[in-house]
CSV table of C-alpha atoms in Angstrom, one decimal:
chain,number,residue,atom,x,y,z
A,146,MET,CA,71.4,-61.9,-88.5
A,147,ALA,CA,74.3,-62.9,-90.7
A,148,GLU,CA,74.5,-66.5,-91.8
A,149,ASN,CA,76.7,-68.7,-89.6
A,150,THR,CA,78.1,-66.0,-87.4
A,151,VAL,CA,76.9,-67.8,-84.3
A,152,LYS,CA,76.4,-71.5,-84.1
A,153,LEU,CA,74.3,-73.1,-81.3
A,154,LEU,CA,73.6,-76.7,-80.4
A,155,ILE,CA,70.5,-78.1,-78.8
A,156,VAL,CA,70.7,-81.6,-77.2
A,157,GLU,CA,67.2,-82.5,-76.1
A,158,ASP,CA,65.3,-85.8,-76.7
A,159,ASP,CA,61.8,-84.3,-76.5
A,160,TYR,CA,61.3,-83.4,-80.2
A,161,ALA,CA,58.5,-80.8,-79.5
A,162,LEU,CA,60.6,-79.1,-76.8
A,163,ASN,CA,63.7,-79.2,-79.0
A,164,ASP,CA,61.7,-77.4,-81.7
A,165,THR,CA,60.4,-74.9,-79.2
A,166,VAL,CA,64.0,-74.1,-78.0
A,167,LYS,CA,65.1,-73.7,-81.6
A,168,GLU,CA,62.3,-71.3,-82.4
A,169,THR,CA,63.2,-69.3,-79.3
A,170,ILE,CA,66.9,-68.9,-80.0
A,171,SER,CA,67.0,-69.0,-83.8
A,172,ASP,CA,67.5,-65.3,-84.1
A,173,LEU,CA,70.9,-65.6,-82.4
A,174,GLY,CA,72.3,-67.6,-85.3
A,175,GLU,CA,72.4,-71.1,-86.8
A,176,VAL,CA,70.9,-73.8,-84.6
A,177,VAL,CA,71.7,-77.5,-84.9
A,178,GLN,CA,69.3,-80.0,-83.2
A,179,VAL,CA,70.2,-83.5,-81.9
A,180,HIS,CA,68.1,-85.8,-79.8
A,181,ASP,CA,70.4,-88.2,-77.9
A,182,GLY,CA,73.5,-87.9,-75.8
A,183,ASP,CA,75.9,-89.8,-78.1
A,184,GLU,CA,75.1,-87.6,-81.1
A,185,GLY,CA,75.2,-84.6,-78.8
A,186,TRP,CA,78.8,-85.4,-77.7
A,187,PHE,CA,79.8,-86.1,-81.3
A,188,GLU,CA,78.7,-82.6,-82.3
A,189,ILE,CA,80.3,-80.9,-79.2
A,190,GLU,CA,83.6,-82.7,-79.8
A,191,SER,CA,83.9,-81.0,-83.2
A,192,GLY,CA,84.6,-77.7,-81.4
A,193,VAL,CA,82.6,-75.5,-83.8
A,194,TYR,CA,79.8,-74.4,-81.4
A,195,ASP,CA,79.5,-71.2,-79.5
A,196,ALA,CA,77.0,-72.5,-76.9
A,197,VAL,CA,75.1,-75.6,-76.0
A,198,VAL,CA,71.6,-76.0,-74.6
A,199,LEU,CA,71.8,-79.4,-72.9
A,200,ASP,CA,69.1,-81.6,-71.4
A,201,VAL,CA,70.1,-83.8,-68.4
A,202,MET,CA,68.0,-87.0,-69.1
A,203,LEU,CA,69.0,-88.3,-72.5
A,204,PRO,CA,69.2,-91.6,-74.3
A,205,GLY,CA,72.8,-92.7,-74.5
A,206,GLN,CA,75.2,-90.5,-72.5
A,207,ASP,CA,73.3,-88.4,-70.0
A,208,GLY,CA,73.7,-84.6,-69.8
A,209,PHE,CA,76.0,-84.7,-66.7
A,210,THR,CA,78.4,-87.0,-68.5
A,211,ILE,CA,78.5,-84.8,-71.6
A,212,LEU,CA,78.9,-81.7,-69.5
A,213,LYS,CA,81.9,-83.1,-67.7
A,214,LYS,CA,83.6,-84.1,-70.9
A,215,ALA,CA,82.7,-80.8,-72.6
A,216,LYS,CA,84.2,-78.7,-69.9
A,217,GLU,CA,87.3,-80.7,-69.7
A,218,GLN,CA,87.9,-80.3,-73.5
A,219,PHE,CA,86.4,-76.9,-74.0
A,220,PRO,CA,86.4,-75.1,-70.7
A,221,ASP,CA,85.2,-71.8,-72.2
A,222,LEU,CA,82.2,-73.3,-74.0
A,223,PRO,CA,79.0,-71.9,-72.5
A,224,VAL,CA,76.6,-74.7,-71.5
A,225,LEU,CA,73.0,-74.0,-70.4
A,226,MET,CA,71.5,-77.1,-68.7
A,227,LEU,CA,67.8,-77.7,-69.4
A,228,THR,CA,66.0,-80.3,-67.2
A,229,ALA,CA,62.7,-81.2,-65.6
A,230,LYS,CA,64.5,-81.9,-62.3
A,231,GLY,CA,64.0,-79.1,-59.8
A,232,GLU,CA,65.9,-80.6,-56.8
A,233,ILE,CA,68.8,-78.4,-55.5
A,234,ALA,CA,71.1,-81.4,-55.5
A,235,ASP,CA,70.8,-81.8,-59.2
A,236,LYS,CA,71.4,-78.1,-59.8
A,237,MET,CA,74.5,-78.2,-57.6
A,238,GLN,CA,75.8,-81.3,-59.5
A,239,GLY,CA,75.4,-79.4,-62.7
A,240,PHE,CA,77.2,-76.3,-61.4
A,241,ASP,CA,79.9,-78.4,-59.9
A,242,LEU,CA,80.6,-79.9,-63.3
A,243,GLY,CA,80.9,-76.5,-64.8
A,244,ALA,CA,77.4,-75.6,-66.1
A,245,ASP,CA,77.1,-71.9,-66.8
A,246,GLU,CA,73.3,-71.7,-66.5
A,247,TYR,CA,70.5,-74.0,-65.3
A,248,ILE,CA,66.9,-73.7,-66.3
A,249,THR,CA,64.1,-76.0,-65.0
A,250,LYS,CA,61.2,-77.0,-67.2
A,251,PRO,CA,58.7,-75.5,-67.7
A,252,PHE,CA,60.4,-72.2,-68.4
A,253,TYR,CA,59.6,-68.9,-70.0
A,254,LYS,CA,61.0,-68.5,-73.5
A,255,GLU,CA,62.1,-64.9,-72.8
A,256,GLU,CA,64.2,-66.1,-69.8
A,257,LEU,CA,65.9,-68.8,-71.9
A,258,LEU,CA,66.8,-66.3,-74.6
A,259,ALA,CA,68.0,-63.7,-72.2
A,260,ARG,CA,70.2,-66.1,-70.3
A,261,LEU,CA,71.7,-67.5,-73.5
A,262,LYS,CA,72.4,-64.0,-74.8
A,263,THR,CA,74.2,-63.1,-71.5
A,264,LEU,CA,76.4,-66.2,-71.8
A,265,LEU,CA,77.4,-65.4,-75.4
A,266,ARG,CA,78.3,-61.8,-74.4
A,267,HIS,CA,80.4,-63.0,-71.4
A,268,THR,CA,82.4,-65.2,-73.8
A,269,GLY,CA,82.8,-62.5,-76.4
A,270,VAL,CA,80.8,-64.3,-79.1
A,271,LEU,CA,78.2,-61.5,-79.0
A,272,GLY,CA,79.8,-58.1,-78.4
A,273,GLN,CA,78.4,-55.6,-75.9
A,274,ASP,CA,75.9,-53.4,-77.8
A,275,GLY,CA,76.2,-55.8,-80.7
A,276,ALA,CA,79.8,-55.0,-81.6
A,277,LEU,CA,83.0,-57.0,-81.6
A,278,GLU,CA,86.3,-55.1,-81.7
A,279,VAL,CA,89.9,-55.9,-82.4
A,280,GLY,CA,92.6,-53.4,-83.5
A,281,ASN,CA,90.8,-50.7,-85.4
A,282,VAL,CA,88.1,-53.1,-86.6
A,283,GLN,CA,84.5,-53.1,-85.4
A,284,ILE,CA,82.1,-55.8,-86.3
A,285,TYR,CA,78.4,-55.4,-85.9
A,286,VAL,CA,77.1,-58.9,-86.0
A,287,ASP,CA,73.4,-58.1,-86.0
A,288,GLN,CA,73.8,-55.6,-88.9
A,289,HIS,CA,76.3,-57.7,-90.9
A,290,LYS,CA,78.6,-54.7,-91.0
A,291,VAL,CA,82.4,-54.2,-90.6
A,292,LEU,CA,84.0,-50.9,-90.0
A,293,VAL,CA,87.7,-50.1,-90.1
A,294,ASP,CA,88.4,-46.6,-88.6
A,295,ASP,CA,84.7,-45.8,-89.1
A,296,THR,CA,84.8,-46.7,-92.8
A,297,GLU,CA,82.6,-49.6,-93.9
A,298,VAL,CA,84.3,-52.6,-95.5
A,299,SER,CA,82.4,-54.8,-97.9
A,300,LEU,CA,83.0,-58.5,-97.3
A,301,GLN,CA,81.5,-61.0,-99.8
A,302,GLY,CA,79.8,-64.4,-99.1
A,303,ARG,CA,81.2,-66.2,-96.1
A,304,GLU,CA,84.1,-63.7,-95.6
A,305,PHE,CA,82.0,-62.0,-93.0
A,306,GLY,CA,81.4,-65.2,-91.1
A,307,LEU,CA,85.0,-66.1,-91.4
A,308,LEU,CA,86.1,-62.8,-89.9
A,309,VAL,CA,83.6,-63.0,-87.1
A,310,TYR,CA,84.8,-66.6,-86.2
A,311,LEU,CA,88.4,-65.5,-86.1
A,312,VAL,CA,87.6,-62.5,-84.0
A,313,GLN,CA,85.5,-64.5,-81.6
A,314,HIS,CA,88.7,-66.6,-81.1
A,315,VAL,CA,91.2,-63.8,-81.2
A,316,GLY,CA,94.6,-65.0,-80.1
A,317,GLN,CA,93.6,-68.7,-80.4
A,318,ILE,CA,94.4,-71.2,-83.0
A,319,VAL,CA,91.5,-72.4,-85.2
A,320,THR,CA,92.1,-75.2,-87.6
A,321,LYS,CA,91.1,-75.4,-91.2
A,322,ASP,CA,88.7,-78.2,-90.4
A,323,GLN,CA,87.0,-76.2,-87.7
A,324,ILE,CA,86.5,-73.3,-90.1
A,325,PHE,CA,85.1,-75.6,-92.8
A,326,ASP,CA,82.7,-77.3,-90.4
A,327,ARG,CA,81.6,-74.0,-88.9
A,328,LEU,CA,80.9,-72.2,-92.2
A,329,TRP,CA,80.1,-74.9,-94.7
A,330,GLY,CA,79.0,-77.8,-92.5
A,331,PHE,CA,80.0,-81.4,-92.1
A,332,ASP,CA,77.9,-82.6,-95.0
A,333,SER,CA,79.1,-80.0,-97.5
A,334,ASP,CA,80.4,-81.3,-100.9
A,335,THR,CA,82.8,-78.3,-101.1
A,336,SER,CA,86.5,-79.0,-101.0
A,337,LEU,CA,88.4,-78.1,-97.9
A,338,THR,CA,90.6,-75.8,-100.1
A,339,VAL,CA,87.7,-73.3,-100.2
A,340,VAL,CA,88.9,-72.2,-96.7
A,341,GLU,CA,92.2,-71.0,-98.2
A,342,VAL,CA,90.4,-69.1,-101.0
A,343,TYR,CA,88.2,-67.2,-98.5
A,344,MET,CA,91.1,-66.6,-96.2
A,345,SER,CA,93.1,-65.1,-99.0
A,346,ASN,CA,90.2,-62.9,-100.0
A,347,LEU,CA,89.6,-61.8,-96.4
A,348,ARG,CA,93.3,-60.9,-95.9
A,349,LYS,CA,93.3,-58.8,-99.1
A,350,ASN,CA,90.2,-56.9,-98.2
A,351,LEU,CA,91.5,-56.2,-94.6
A,352,ARG,CA,94.9,-55.1,-96.0
A,353,GLN,CA,93.3,-52.8,-98.5
A,354,ALA,CA,91.2,-51.2,-95.7
A,355,GLU,CA,94.4,-50.8,-93.6
A,356,ALA,CA,92.9,-53.0,-90.8
A,357,GLN,CA,95.2,-53.3,-87.8
A,358,VAL,CA,94.9,-57.1,-87.6
A,359,ASN,CA,97.1,-59.9,-88.6
A,360,ILE,CA,95.9,-63.4,-89.7
A,361,LYS,CA,98.8,-65.7,-89.3
A,362,THR,CA,99.0,-69.2,-90.9
A,363,LEU,CA,100.5,-71.9,-88.8
A,364,ARG,CA,101.6,-74.6,-91.2
A,365,ASN,CA,99.7,-77.9,-90.8
A,366,VAL,CA,98.0,-76.4,-87.7
A,367,GLY,CA,95.6,-73.6,-88.6
A,368,TYR,CA,95.2,-69.9,-88.3
A,369,THR,CA,95.3,-67.3,-85.6
A,370,LEU,CA,94.2,-63.6,-85.6
A,371,SER,CA,95.7,-60.9,-83.5
A,372,ALA,CA,95.7,-57.1,-83.4
A,373,THR,CA,98.6,-55.1,-84.7
A,374,THR,CA,99.6,-51.5,-84.0
A,375,GLU,CA,100.5,-48.8,-86.4
A,376,GLU,CA,104.2,-48.3,-86.9
């Protein structure tokens, strides 16, 4: 899978289980692991993740507290709760707070992967049959391929990840900071201006390919992508 096209977060204090979950879902995209609730909320608050696998019993803030805040701030963020508790009351509490899925330990790896894939498709992060579409543009995430009117367009470096991120949030505003954190990471030594360079190159390539999409700059706010129609 293309680098950084999907970004997932695991919040689980059991290090071995955290690693198992990462191994299970790593083919879906980039996976970030944290092991306590406070760090988990710090990561979620950045707004750069496509889905979260969240344990209930955590050091610091517990999973239900994090879930409640996450759904208030990012109502469309898919959250899959992972817990050793099997009581129906605990599951109902999770669903009442907005959990999208709930898996009880121990679990089958195949089930976890299938449920997470379903959540990502429902939110448009993964297209049906692997394709994302906007205007006359089709993006095949698994194949790292972009088509405009059935003609393949070559995108260099992180241009592909940038286009995918914008299309995954079509019609929404994404900030320069969110793009940077998503594609380069919090700890990158690269300057924030690299976003403008890649955005300029992406626009040029899409314009040359006659893509029916428009990337609008909202000064001091961010960018938004929308479909256009032929005149």
